[in-house]
Amino acid sequence: MQAKDSNPPDGGYGWVVVVSAFMVMGLTVAVLKTFGLFFVEIQQHFDELASTTSWITSVTIAIFHLGAPLASSLCVQYTHRTVVITGGLLAFSGMALGFFGLNMVWMYATTGFLQGLGISFSWTPAISIVSHYFSKKRALANAIASAGECAFAFMFGPFFQWLISQYGWEGSLLIIGGIQLNICICGVLMRPLANSCLLEASHCETETPPGNGASRRDKEDKPPITHKTFNWMLVRQTEFVLYAIFGILAAMSFFVPPLFLVPLSYSLGIDESWTASLLSILAMVDFGGRLLCGWYANLHITKTIHLLAMTITLISTSLMLLPLANNYLSLAIFTGFYGFFFGTTVAIHITVLADVVGMPEFDSALGLFMLIRSTGGFVGPPLAGLIVDMAGDYRAGFYMAGATLVLSAGFLIVLDQLQQRKERGSKIRTKPEKSTLPYPSVHILKHQ
């Protein structure tokens, strides 16, 4: 396998990679987002509490995040393409085995663990290779790729509802697993760049035509290409730590609303067919929010971290207002606001991570960020489920999610202030050096 040009092309075949990543996002995260349609079915089938049933989603989210460092390391050895294909096979296995529905532990192991690992092995390399293919248009490319989960979630809402009505939740899981096998085809299309597959000199050497002496001399003069498999020292960087804490708090909140939106609508007496349309509305406005925010971020008018802080604040406001809904129309309106601002956030949060650590450390940072963020995804849904059980009202879960997001925005503000302080300090240190530059030129002119 030959590695391609190491410079980000910012287009060309990169758009094929973006489309492939678009499909991967839809076949992984969109399935996770619409899994709330199975929540009540599984809860009633096993006669379990909401907190117990929510552990299925919690395990999936946790493994999705915990598997990211492993996925990043495997990309170093076997390329992004191979890892995505493996992820597709794991995702299929998780859903296919979940079809048997033996007990709750079985569901944790299949639709929880295996599905989560499959999502991690598919999502992490897909979003990583897009960032390597683009530089100037990175925000837009990431927004388009991430929008795949919205486009698919829009279709999956009514489709999954129909599958459940026709084949039951068990048969639906088997069919969905078969659909997820298309992840493998997307993986095949992800042709590696020299700097993204990270197979170092062995791949780069295949680019040198035999008999080309100049190329050989250049290769001998250049130091060997090296890349750290995983840079754990990022945890010593204050900026990364602050952003990781933001990620933990955000993950505690992001997966709660899709999980409890369907049960909340049922508690308001809304018909099942109308409930499925809520997930479609959520996906549609989410899609619009991602593309609009990606386009705006690509203009470089507003600093991306400022844009992220604003969108997080707007999401938390939407979540605080959503429980005020008492009928389908009001619930649909508040769901629309939440979905739109959620889309704007997801469109740029990976771009902000690249800005914080820089592209040389991006692969390690992405894996480590997902690993640390997993604690939030693991704790969030069960904590919200416990609060719902204690309050006896699904609205309590939305209040919890909104309050947590407000707290996460505070860490973004602190991070931004730290970055600005360092930038000001850097400018002050470089001023004396710049002021001395003209004097040698003046001295020369006088002697002339």
XYZ file of C-alpha atoms in Angstrom:
448
model
C 0.000 0.000 0.000
C 1.458 3.292 -1.004
C 1.080 6.351 1.076
C 0.121 9.518 -0.710
C 1.334 13.080 -0.493
C 2.194 14.047 3.065
C 0.952 17.642 2.629
C -2.773 18.155 3.379
C -4.400 18.527 -0.065
C -7.388 20.513 1.318
C -9.563 18.967 -1.370
C -9.242 16.472 -4.196
C -9.529 12.900 -2.925
C -9.983 14.400 0.531
C -13.649 14.974 -0.296
C -14.058 11.234 -0.947
C -12.648 10.663 2.530
C -15.098 13.232 3.921
C -18.044 11.435 2.299
C -16.802 8.104 3.682
C -16.480 9.639 7.147
C -19.973 11.109 6.692
C -21.301 7.575 6.175
C -19.314 6.184 9.119
C -20.710 8.866 11.442
C -24.224 7.963 10.336
C -23.777 4.221 10.769
C -22.265 4.560 14.251
C -23.194 7.625 16.272
C -26.625 7.994 14.614
C -27.480 4.474 15.768
C -26.372 5.388 19.291
C -28.412 8.617 19.241
C -31.619 6.872 18.158
C -31.195 3.940 20.554
C -33.690 5.690 22.838
C -36.405 4.102 20.683
C -35.307 0.728 22.100
C -35.118 2.017 25.690
C -38.752 1.465 26.675
C -38.999 -1.806 24.716
C -35.971 -3.316 26.479
C -37.011 -1.909 29.866
C -40.453 -3.499 29.593
C -39.100 -6.785 28.211
C -36.732 -7.311 31.154
C -38.940 -5.423 33.657
C -36.058 -3.252 34.881
C -35.695 0.277 36.266
C -34.715 3.186 34.028
C -31.327 3.426 35.751
C -30.617 -0.280 35.091
C -31.657 -0.133 31.438
C -29.689 3.065 30.835
C -26.485 1.138 31.601
C -26.662 -0.337 28.081
C -26.165 3.117 26.583
C -23.706 3.998 29.321
C -21.473 0.998 28.545
C -21.644 1.774 24.819
C -20.595 5.390 25.383
C -17.844 4.431 27.821
C -16.298 1.804 25.524
C -16.663 4.199 22.590
C -14.408 6.619 24.483
C -12.122 4.110 26.207
C -11.355 2.380 22.920
C -10.151 5.585 21.262
C -6.483 5.331 22.414
C -6.357 1.730 21.246
C -7.896 2.734 17.915
C -5.313 5.527 17.533
C -2.459 3.123 18.277
C -3.778 0.580 15.771
C -3.975 3.316 13.139
C -0.227 3.777 13.594
C 0.467 0.122 12.882
C -2.260 -0.870 10.425
C -3.590 2.427 8.903
C -6.922 4.134 9.436
C -8.477 2.033 6.675
C -7.875 -1.277 8.458
C -9.151 -0.038 11.809
C -12.391 1.316 10.299
C -13.077 -2.036 8.615
C -12.464 -3.814 11.926
C -14.842 -1.392 13.626
C -17.571 -2.229 11.124
C -17.246 -5.942 11.866
C -17.362 -5.325 15.632
C -20.439 -3.095 15.358
C -22.230 -5.769 13.338
C -21.284 -8.448 15.880
C -22.630 -6.388 18.784
C -26.034 -5.867 17.219
C -26.294 -9.396 15.769
C -25.546 -11.003 19.139
C -27.902 -8.577 20.888
C -30.665 -10.188 18.813
C -30.677 -13.150 21.233
C -31.553 -10.856 24.190
C -30.753 -13.438 26.876
C -30.607 -11.048 29.851
C -29.447 -7.562 30.817
C -25.831 -8.680 31.300
C -25.896 -10.090 27.784
C -27.176 -6.742 26.481
C -24.378 -4.927 28.322
C -21.818 -7.215 26.664
C -23.224 -7.095 23.111
C -25.108 -3.885 22.299
C -23.057 -2.237 25.029
C -19.434 -3.432 24.889
C -19.074 -4.804 21.334
C -21.158 -2.052 19.762
C -19.199 0.586 21.690
C -15.868 -0.895 20.575
C -17.095 -1.012 16.980
C -18.138 2.648 17.121
C -14.774 3.603 18.632
C -12.771 1.717 15.982
C -14.854 3.318 13.228
C -15.382 6.877 14.505
C -11.863 7.646 15.788
C -9.914 6.841 12.585
C -12.609 8.408 10.381
C -12.568 11.790 12.122
C -8.778 11.656 12.451
C -8.058 11.066 8.763
C -10.372 13.924 7.767
C -8.320 16.287 9.935
C -5.143 15.069 8.217
C -6.553 15.597 4.726
C -7.541 19.215 5.463
C -5.847 22.257 6.988
C -7.419 25.550 5.913
C -10.815 23.914 5.371
C -10.575 21.641 8.402
C -13.540 23.165 10.262
C -15.803 22.805 7.227
C -14.610 19.267 6.447
C -15.147 18.141 10.047
C -18.595 19.740 10.076
C -19.643 17.950 6.885
C -18.279 14.609 8.125
C -19.940 14.910 11.534
C -23.235 15.887 9.879
C -23.547 12.270 8.759
C -24.927 11.275 12.136
C -27.700 13.888 11.762
C -28.671 12.913 8.229
C -28.876 9.242 9.207
C -30.588 9.920 12.528
C -33.263 11.830 10.602
C -34.004 8.664 8.611
C -33.317 6.192 11.421
C -35.974 7.663 13.753
C -39.059 6.581 11.770
C -37.215 3.637 10.185
C -36.263 2.085 13.526
C -39.786 2.703 14.824
C -41.146 0.812 11.829
C -38.618 -1.998 12.294
C -39.630 -2.435 15.935
C -43.320 -2.570 15.008
C -42.657 -5.169 12.295
C -39.886 -7.351 13.717
C -39.742 -6.516 17.427
C -36.703 -4.986 19.094
C -34.680 -8.201 18.779
C -35.162 -8.562 15.023
C -34.540 -4.854 14.572
C -31.114 -5.144 16.183
C -30.142 -7.900 13.732
C -31.215 -5.831 10.713
C -29.407 -2.737 11.998
C -26.247 -4.810 12.473
C -26.422 -5.873 8.837
C -26.747 -2.237 7.762
C -23.662 -1.371 9.803
C -21.554 -3.730 7.679
C -21.455 -0.865 5.151
C -18.870 0.731 7.473
C -16.368 -1.729 6.001
C -16.952 -0.346 2.499
C -16.412 3.195 3.791
C -13.156 2.067 5.378
C -11.860 0.729 2.054
C -12.289 4.216 0.544
C -10.137 5.864 3.225
C -6.853 5.978 1.332
C -4.051 6.923 3.748
C -1.829 9.970 3.519
C 1.851 9.525 4.419
C 1.415 11.615 7.555
C -1.941 10.167 8.531
C -1.329 6.441 8.205
C 1.844 6.972 10.237
C 3.669 3.953 8.886
C 6.740 6.164 8.732
C 9.768 5.524 6.558
C 8.661 2.110 5.306
C 5.781 3.712 3.432
C 7.711 6.820 2.421
C 10.479 4.718 0.913
C 8.005 3.100 -1.491
C 7.521 6.543 -3.047
C 11.196 6.742 -4.193
C 11.670 5.382 -7.734
C 14.578 2.969 -7.992
C 17.573 4.458 -9.747
C 16.779 8.024 -8.767
C 20.057 9.141 -7.232
C 18.850 12.587 -6.184
C 15.956 11.064 -4.282
C 18.315 8.658 -2.576
C 20.628 11.496 -1.532
C 17.665 13.510 -0.224
C 16.515 10.508 1.751
C 19.960 10.022 3.212
C 20.253 13.703 4.149
C 16.873 13.848 5.842
C 16.483 12.491 9.364
C 14.312 9.386 9.678
C 10.589 10.082 10.030
C 9.425 9.244 13.504
C 6.111 9.548 15.274
C 5.169 8.735 18.814
C 2.554 6.051 18.981
C 0.863 7.758 21.887
C 1.944 10.872 23.781
C 0.750 10.495 27.372
C 2.689 13.641 28.342
C -0.198 15.736 27.052
C -1.758 15.350 30.505
C 0.962 17.722 31.742
C -0.234 20.511 29.468
C -2.596 22.819 31.329
C -4.503 23.768 28.170
C -5.196 20.129 27.294
C -6.262 19.300 30.862
C -8.745 22.190 30.896
C -10.200 21.080 27.579
C -10.382 17.472 28.785
C -12.376 18.555 31.865
C -14.722 20.402 29.551
C -15.051 17.149 27.585
C -15.936 15.151 30.702
C -18.708 17.533 31.723
C -20.016 17.817 28.167
C -20.122 14.023 27.777
C -22.141 13.771 30.999
C -24.799 15.895 29.314
C -24.729 15.162 25.589
C -26.126 11.621 25.746
C -28.874 12.317 28.270
C -31.418 14.228 26.124
C -31.646 11.656 23.270
C -31.978 8.888 25.858
C -34.877 10.457 27.774
C -36.615 12.426 25.018
C -38.718 9.437 23.959
C -39.768 8.444 27.516
C -40.587 12.106 28.276
C -42.860 12.312 25.251
C -44.598 9.100 26.322
C -45.148 10.523 29.810
C -46.857 13.531 28.178
C -49.243 11.188 26.384
C -47.810 11.781 22.907
C -48.481 9.050 20.337
C -45.591 6.768 19.323
C -45.632 7.898 15.687
C -45.317 11.550 16.743
C -42.568 10.619 19.181
C -40.451 9.149 16.391
C -40.839 12.416 14.480
C -39.175 14.252 17.388
C -35.958 12.349 16.725
C -36.231 13.272 13.047
C -36.681 16.948 13.947
C -33.703 16.690 16.279
C -31.584 15.206 13.505
C -32.714 17.719 10.874
C -31.916 20.865 12.873
C -28.716 19.228 14.165
C -27.665 18.746 10.535
C -28.365 22.392 9.720
C -26.502 23.593 12.814
C -23.367 21.640 11.924
C -23.162 22.826 8.348
C -23.932 26.448 9.245
C -21.402 26.512 12.077
C -18.763 24.743 9.974
C -19.236 27.285 7.187
C -19.065 30.194 9.624
C -15.992 28.809 11.422
C -14.286 28.398 8.031
C -14.568 32.176 7.527
C -12.291 32.661 10.580
C -14.331 35.659 11.774
C -14.732 34.372 15.326
C -12.139 32.403 17.266
C -13.307 28.783 17.377
C -13.047 28.478 21.155
C -15.217 31.604 21.555
C -17.744 30.100 19.171
C -17.723 26.838 21.139
C -18.304 28.625 24.465
C -21.278 30.467 22.980
C -22.871 27.322 21.556
C -22.415 25.425 24.838
C -24.181 28.239 26.705
C -27.069 28.163 24.223
C -27.396 24.370 24.520
C -27.642 24.552 28.311
C -30.326 27.242 28.028
C -32.301 25.055 25.616
C -32.103 22.061 27.964
C -33.327 24.142 30.887
C -36.343 25.260 28.836
C -37.167 21.896 27.227
C -38.846 20.395 30.342
C -41.349 23.264 30.283
C -43.024 21.638 27.261
C -46.452 20.135 27.970
C -47.576 19.025 24.488
C -46.142 17.863 21.174
C -45.810 21.322 19.582
C -43.926 22.900 22.472
C -41.751 19.793 22.884
C -40.913 19.861 19.167
C -39.946 23.570 19.326
C -37.642 23.158 22.330
C -36.196 19.971 20.818
C -35.422 21.949 17.658
C -33.541 24.633 19.590
C -31.550 22.019 21.497
C -30.724 20.050 18.332
C -29.557 23.109 16.395
C -27.175 24.345 19.092
C -25.958 20.814 19.744
C -25.062 20.580 16.043
C -23.082 23.801 16.148
C -21.109 22.475 19.114
C -20.240 19.100 17.614
C -19.208 20.745 14.340
C -16.246 22.543 15.903
C -15.225 20.830 19.150
C -12.706 18.555 17.376
C -11.343 21.564 15.478
C -10.852 23.357 18.794
C -8.920 20.337 20.093
C -6.587 20.573 17.082
C -6.122 24.287 17.794
C -5.299 23.597 21.447
C -2.616 20.915 20.906
C -1.530 21.427 17.266
C -1.651 18.851 14.463
C 1.665 17.083 15.334
C 0.042 15.881 18.567
C -3.524 15.617 17.263
C -3.762 11.824 16.949
C -2.495 11.296 20.491
C -4.649 14.154 21.777
C -7.794 12.765 20.140
C -7.306 9.317 21.658
C -6.417 10.705 25.069
C -9.276 13.221 24.975
C -11.767 10.467 24.199
C -10.295 8.298 26.952
C -10.637 11.020 29.586
C -14.061 12.071 28.307
C -15.295 8.503 28.726
C -15.738 9.053 32.449
C -18.419 11.634 31.688
C -20.170 9.396 29.190
C -20.033 6.493 31.623
C -21.422 8.413 34.601
C -23.864 10.741 32.843
C -26.747 8.459 31.719
C -26.887 6.347 34.944
C -26.691 9.502 37.082
C -29.505 11.058 35.086
C -31.454 7.785 35.348
C -30.971 7.769 39.136
C -32.171 11.378 39.361
C -35.181 10.481 37.199
C -36.015 7.494 39.447
C -35.721 9.656 42.578
C -37.771 12.534 41.159
C -40.258 10.297 39.380
C -40.120 12.662 36.397
C -38.058 12.495 33.192
C -37.722 16.303 33.248
C -35.155 16.005 36.045
C -32.656 14.415 33.624
C -32.787 17.453 31.341
C -32.209 19.869 34.224
C -29.176 17.852 35.272
C -27.765 17.915 31.721
C -28.273 21.680 31.382
C -26.605 22.488 34.693
C -23.583 20.329 33.848
C -23.112 22.100 30.511
C -23.123 25.496 32.221
C -20.252 24.291 34.380
C -18.360 22.979 31.327
C -18.548 26.390 29.633
C -16.629 27.855 32.582
C -13.599 25.690 31.770
C -13.631 26.903 28.163
C -13.536 30.492 29.411
C -10.583 29.708 31.704
C -8.781 27.959 28.823
C -9.315 30.948 26.540
C -8.001 33.366 29.168
C -4.900 31.203 29.643
C -4.244 31.114 25.886
C -4.654 34.886 25.596
C -2.265 35.454 28.498
C 0.364 33.255 26.842
C -0.102 35.037 23.517
C 0.386 38.425 25.171
C 3.481 37.156 26.978
C 4.902 35.819 23.717
C 4.379 39.179 21.991
C 6.095 41.046 24.824
C 9.138 38.737 24.667
C 9.499 39.124 20.895
C 9.159 42.948 20.803
C 12.758 43.770 21.895
C 14.137 41.358 19.294
C 12.075 42.938 16.514
C 13.030 46.520 17.553
C 16.763 45.807 17.104
C 16.399 44.495 13.553
C 16.419 47.867 11.671
C 19.624 49.166 13.287
C 22.132 46.993 11.404
C 20.556 48.131 8.114
C 20.823 51.818 9.101
C 24.463 51.303 10.106
C 25.267 49.805 6.710
C 23.538 52.641 4.844
C 25.583 55.275 6.719
C 28.819 53.620 5.718
C 27.673 53.469 2.106
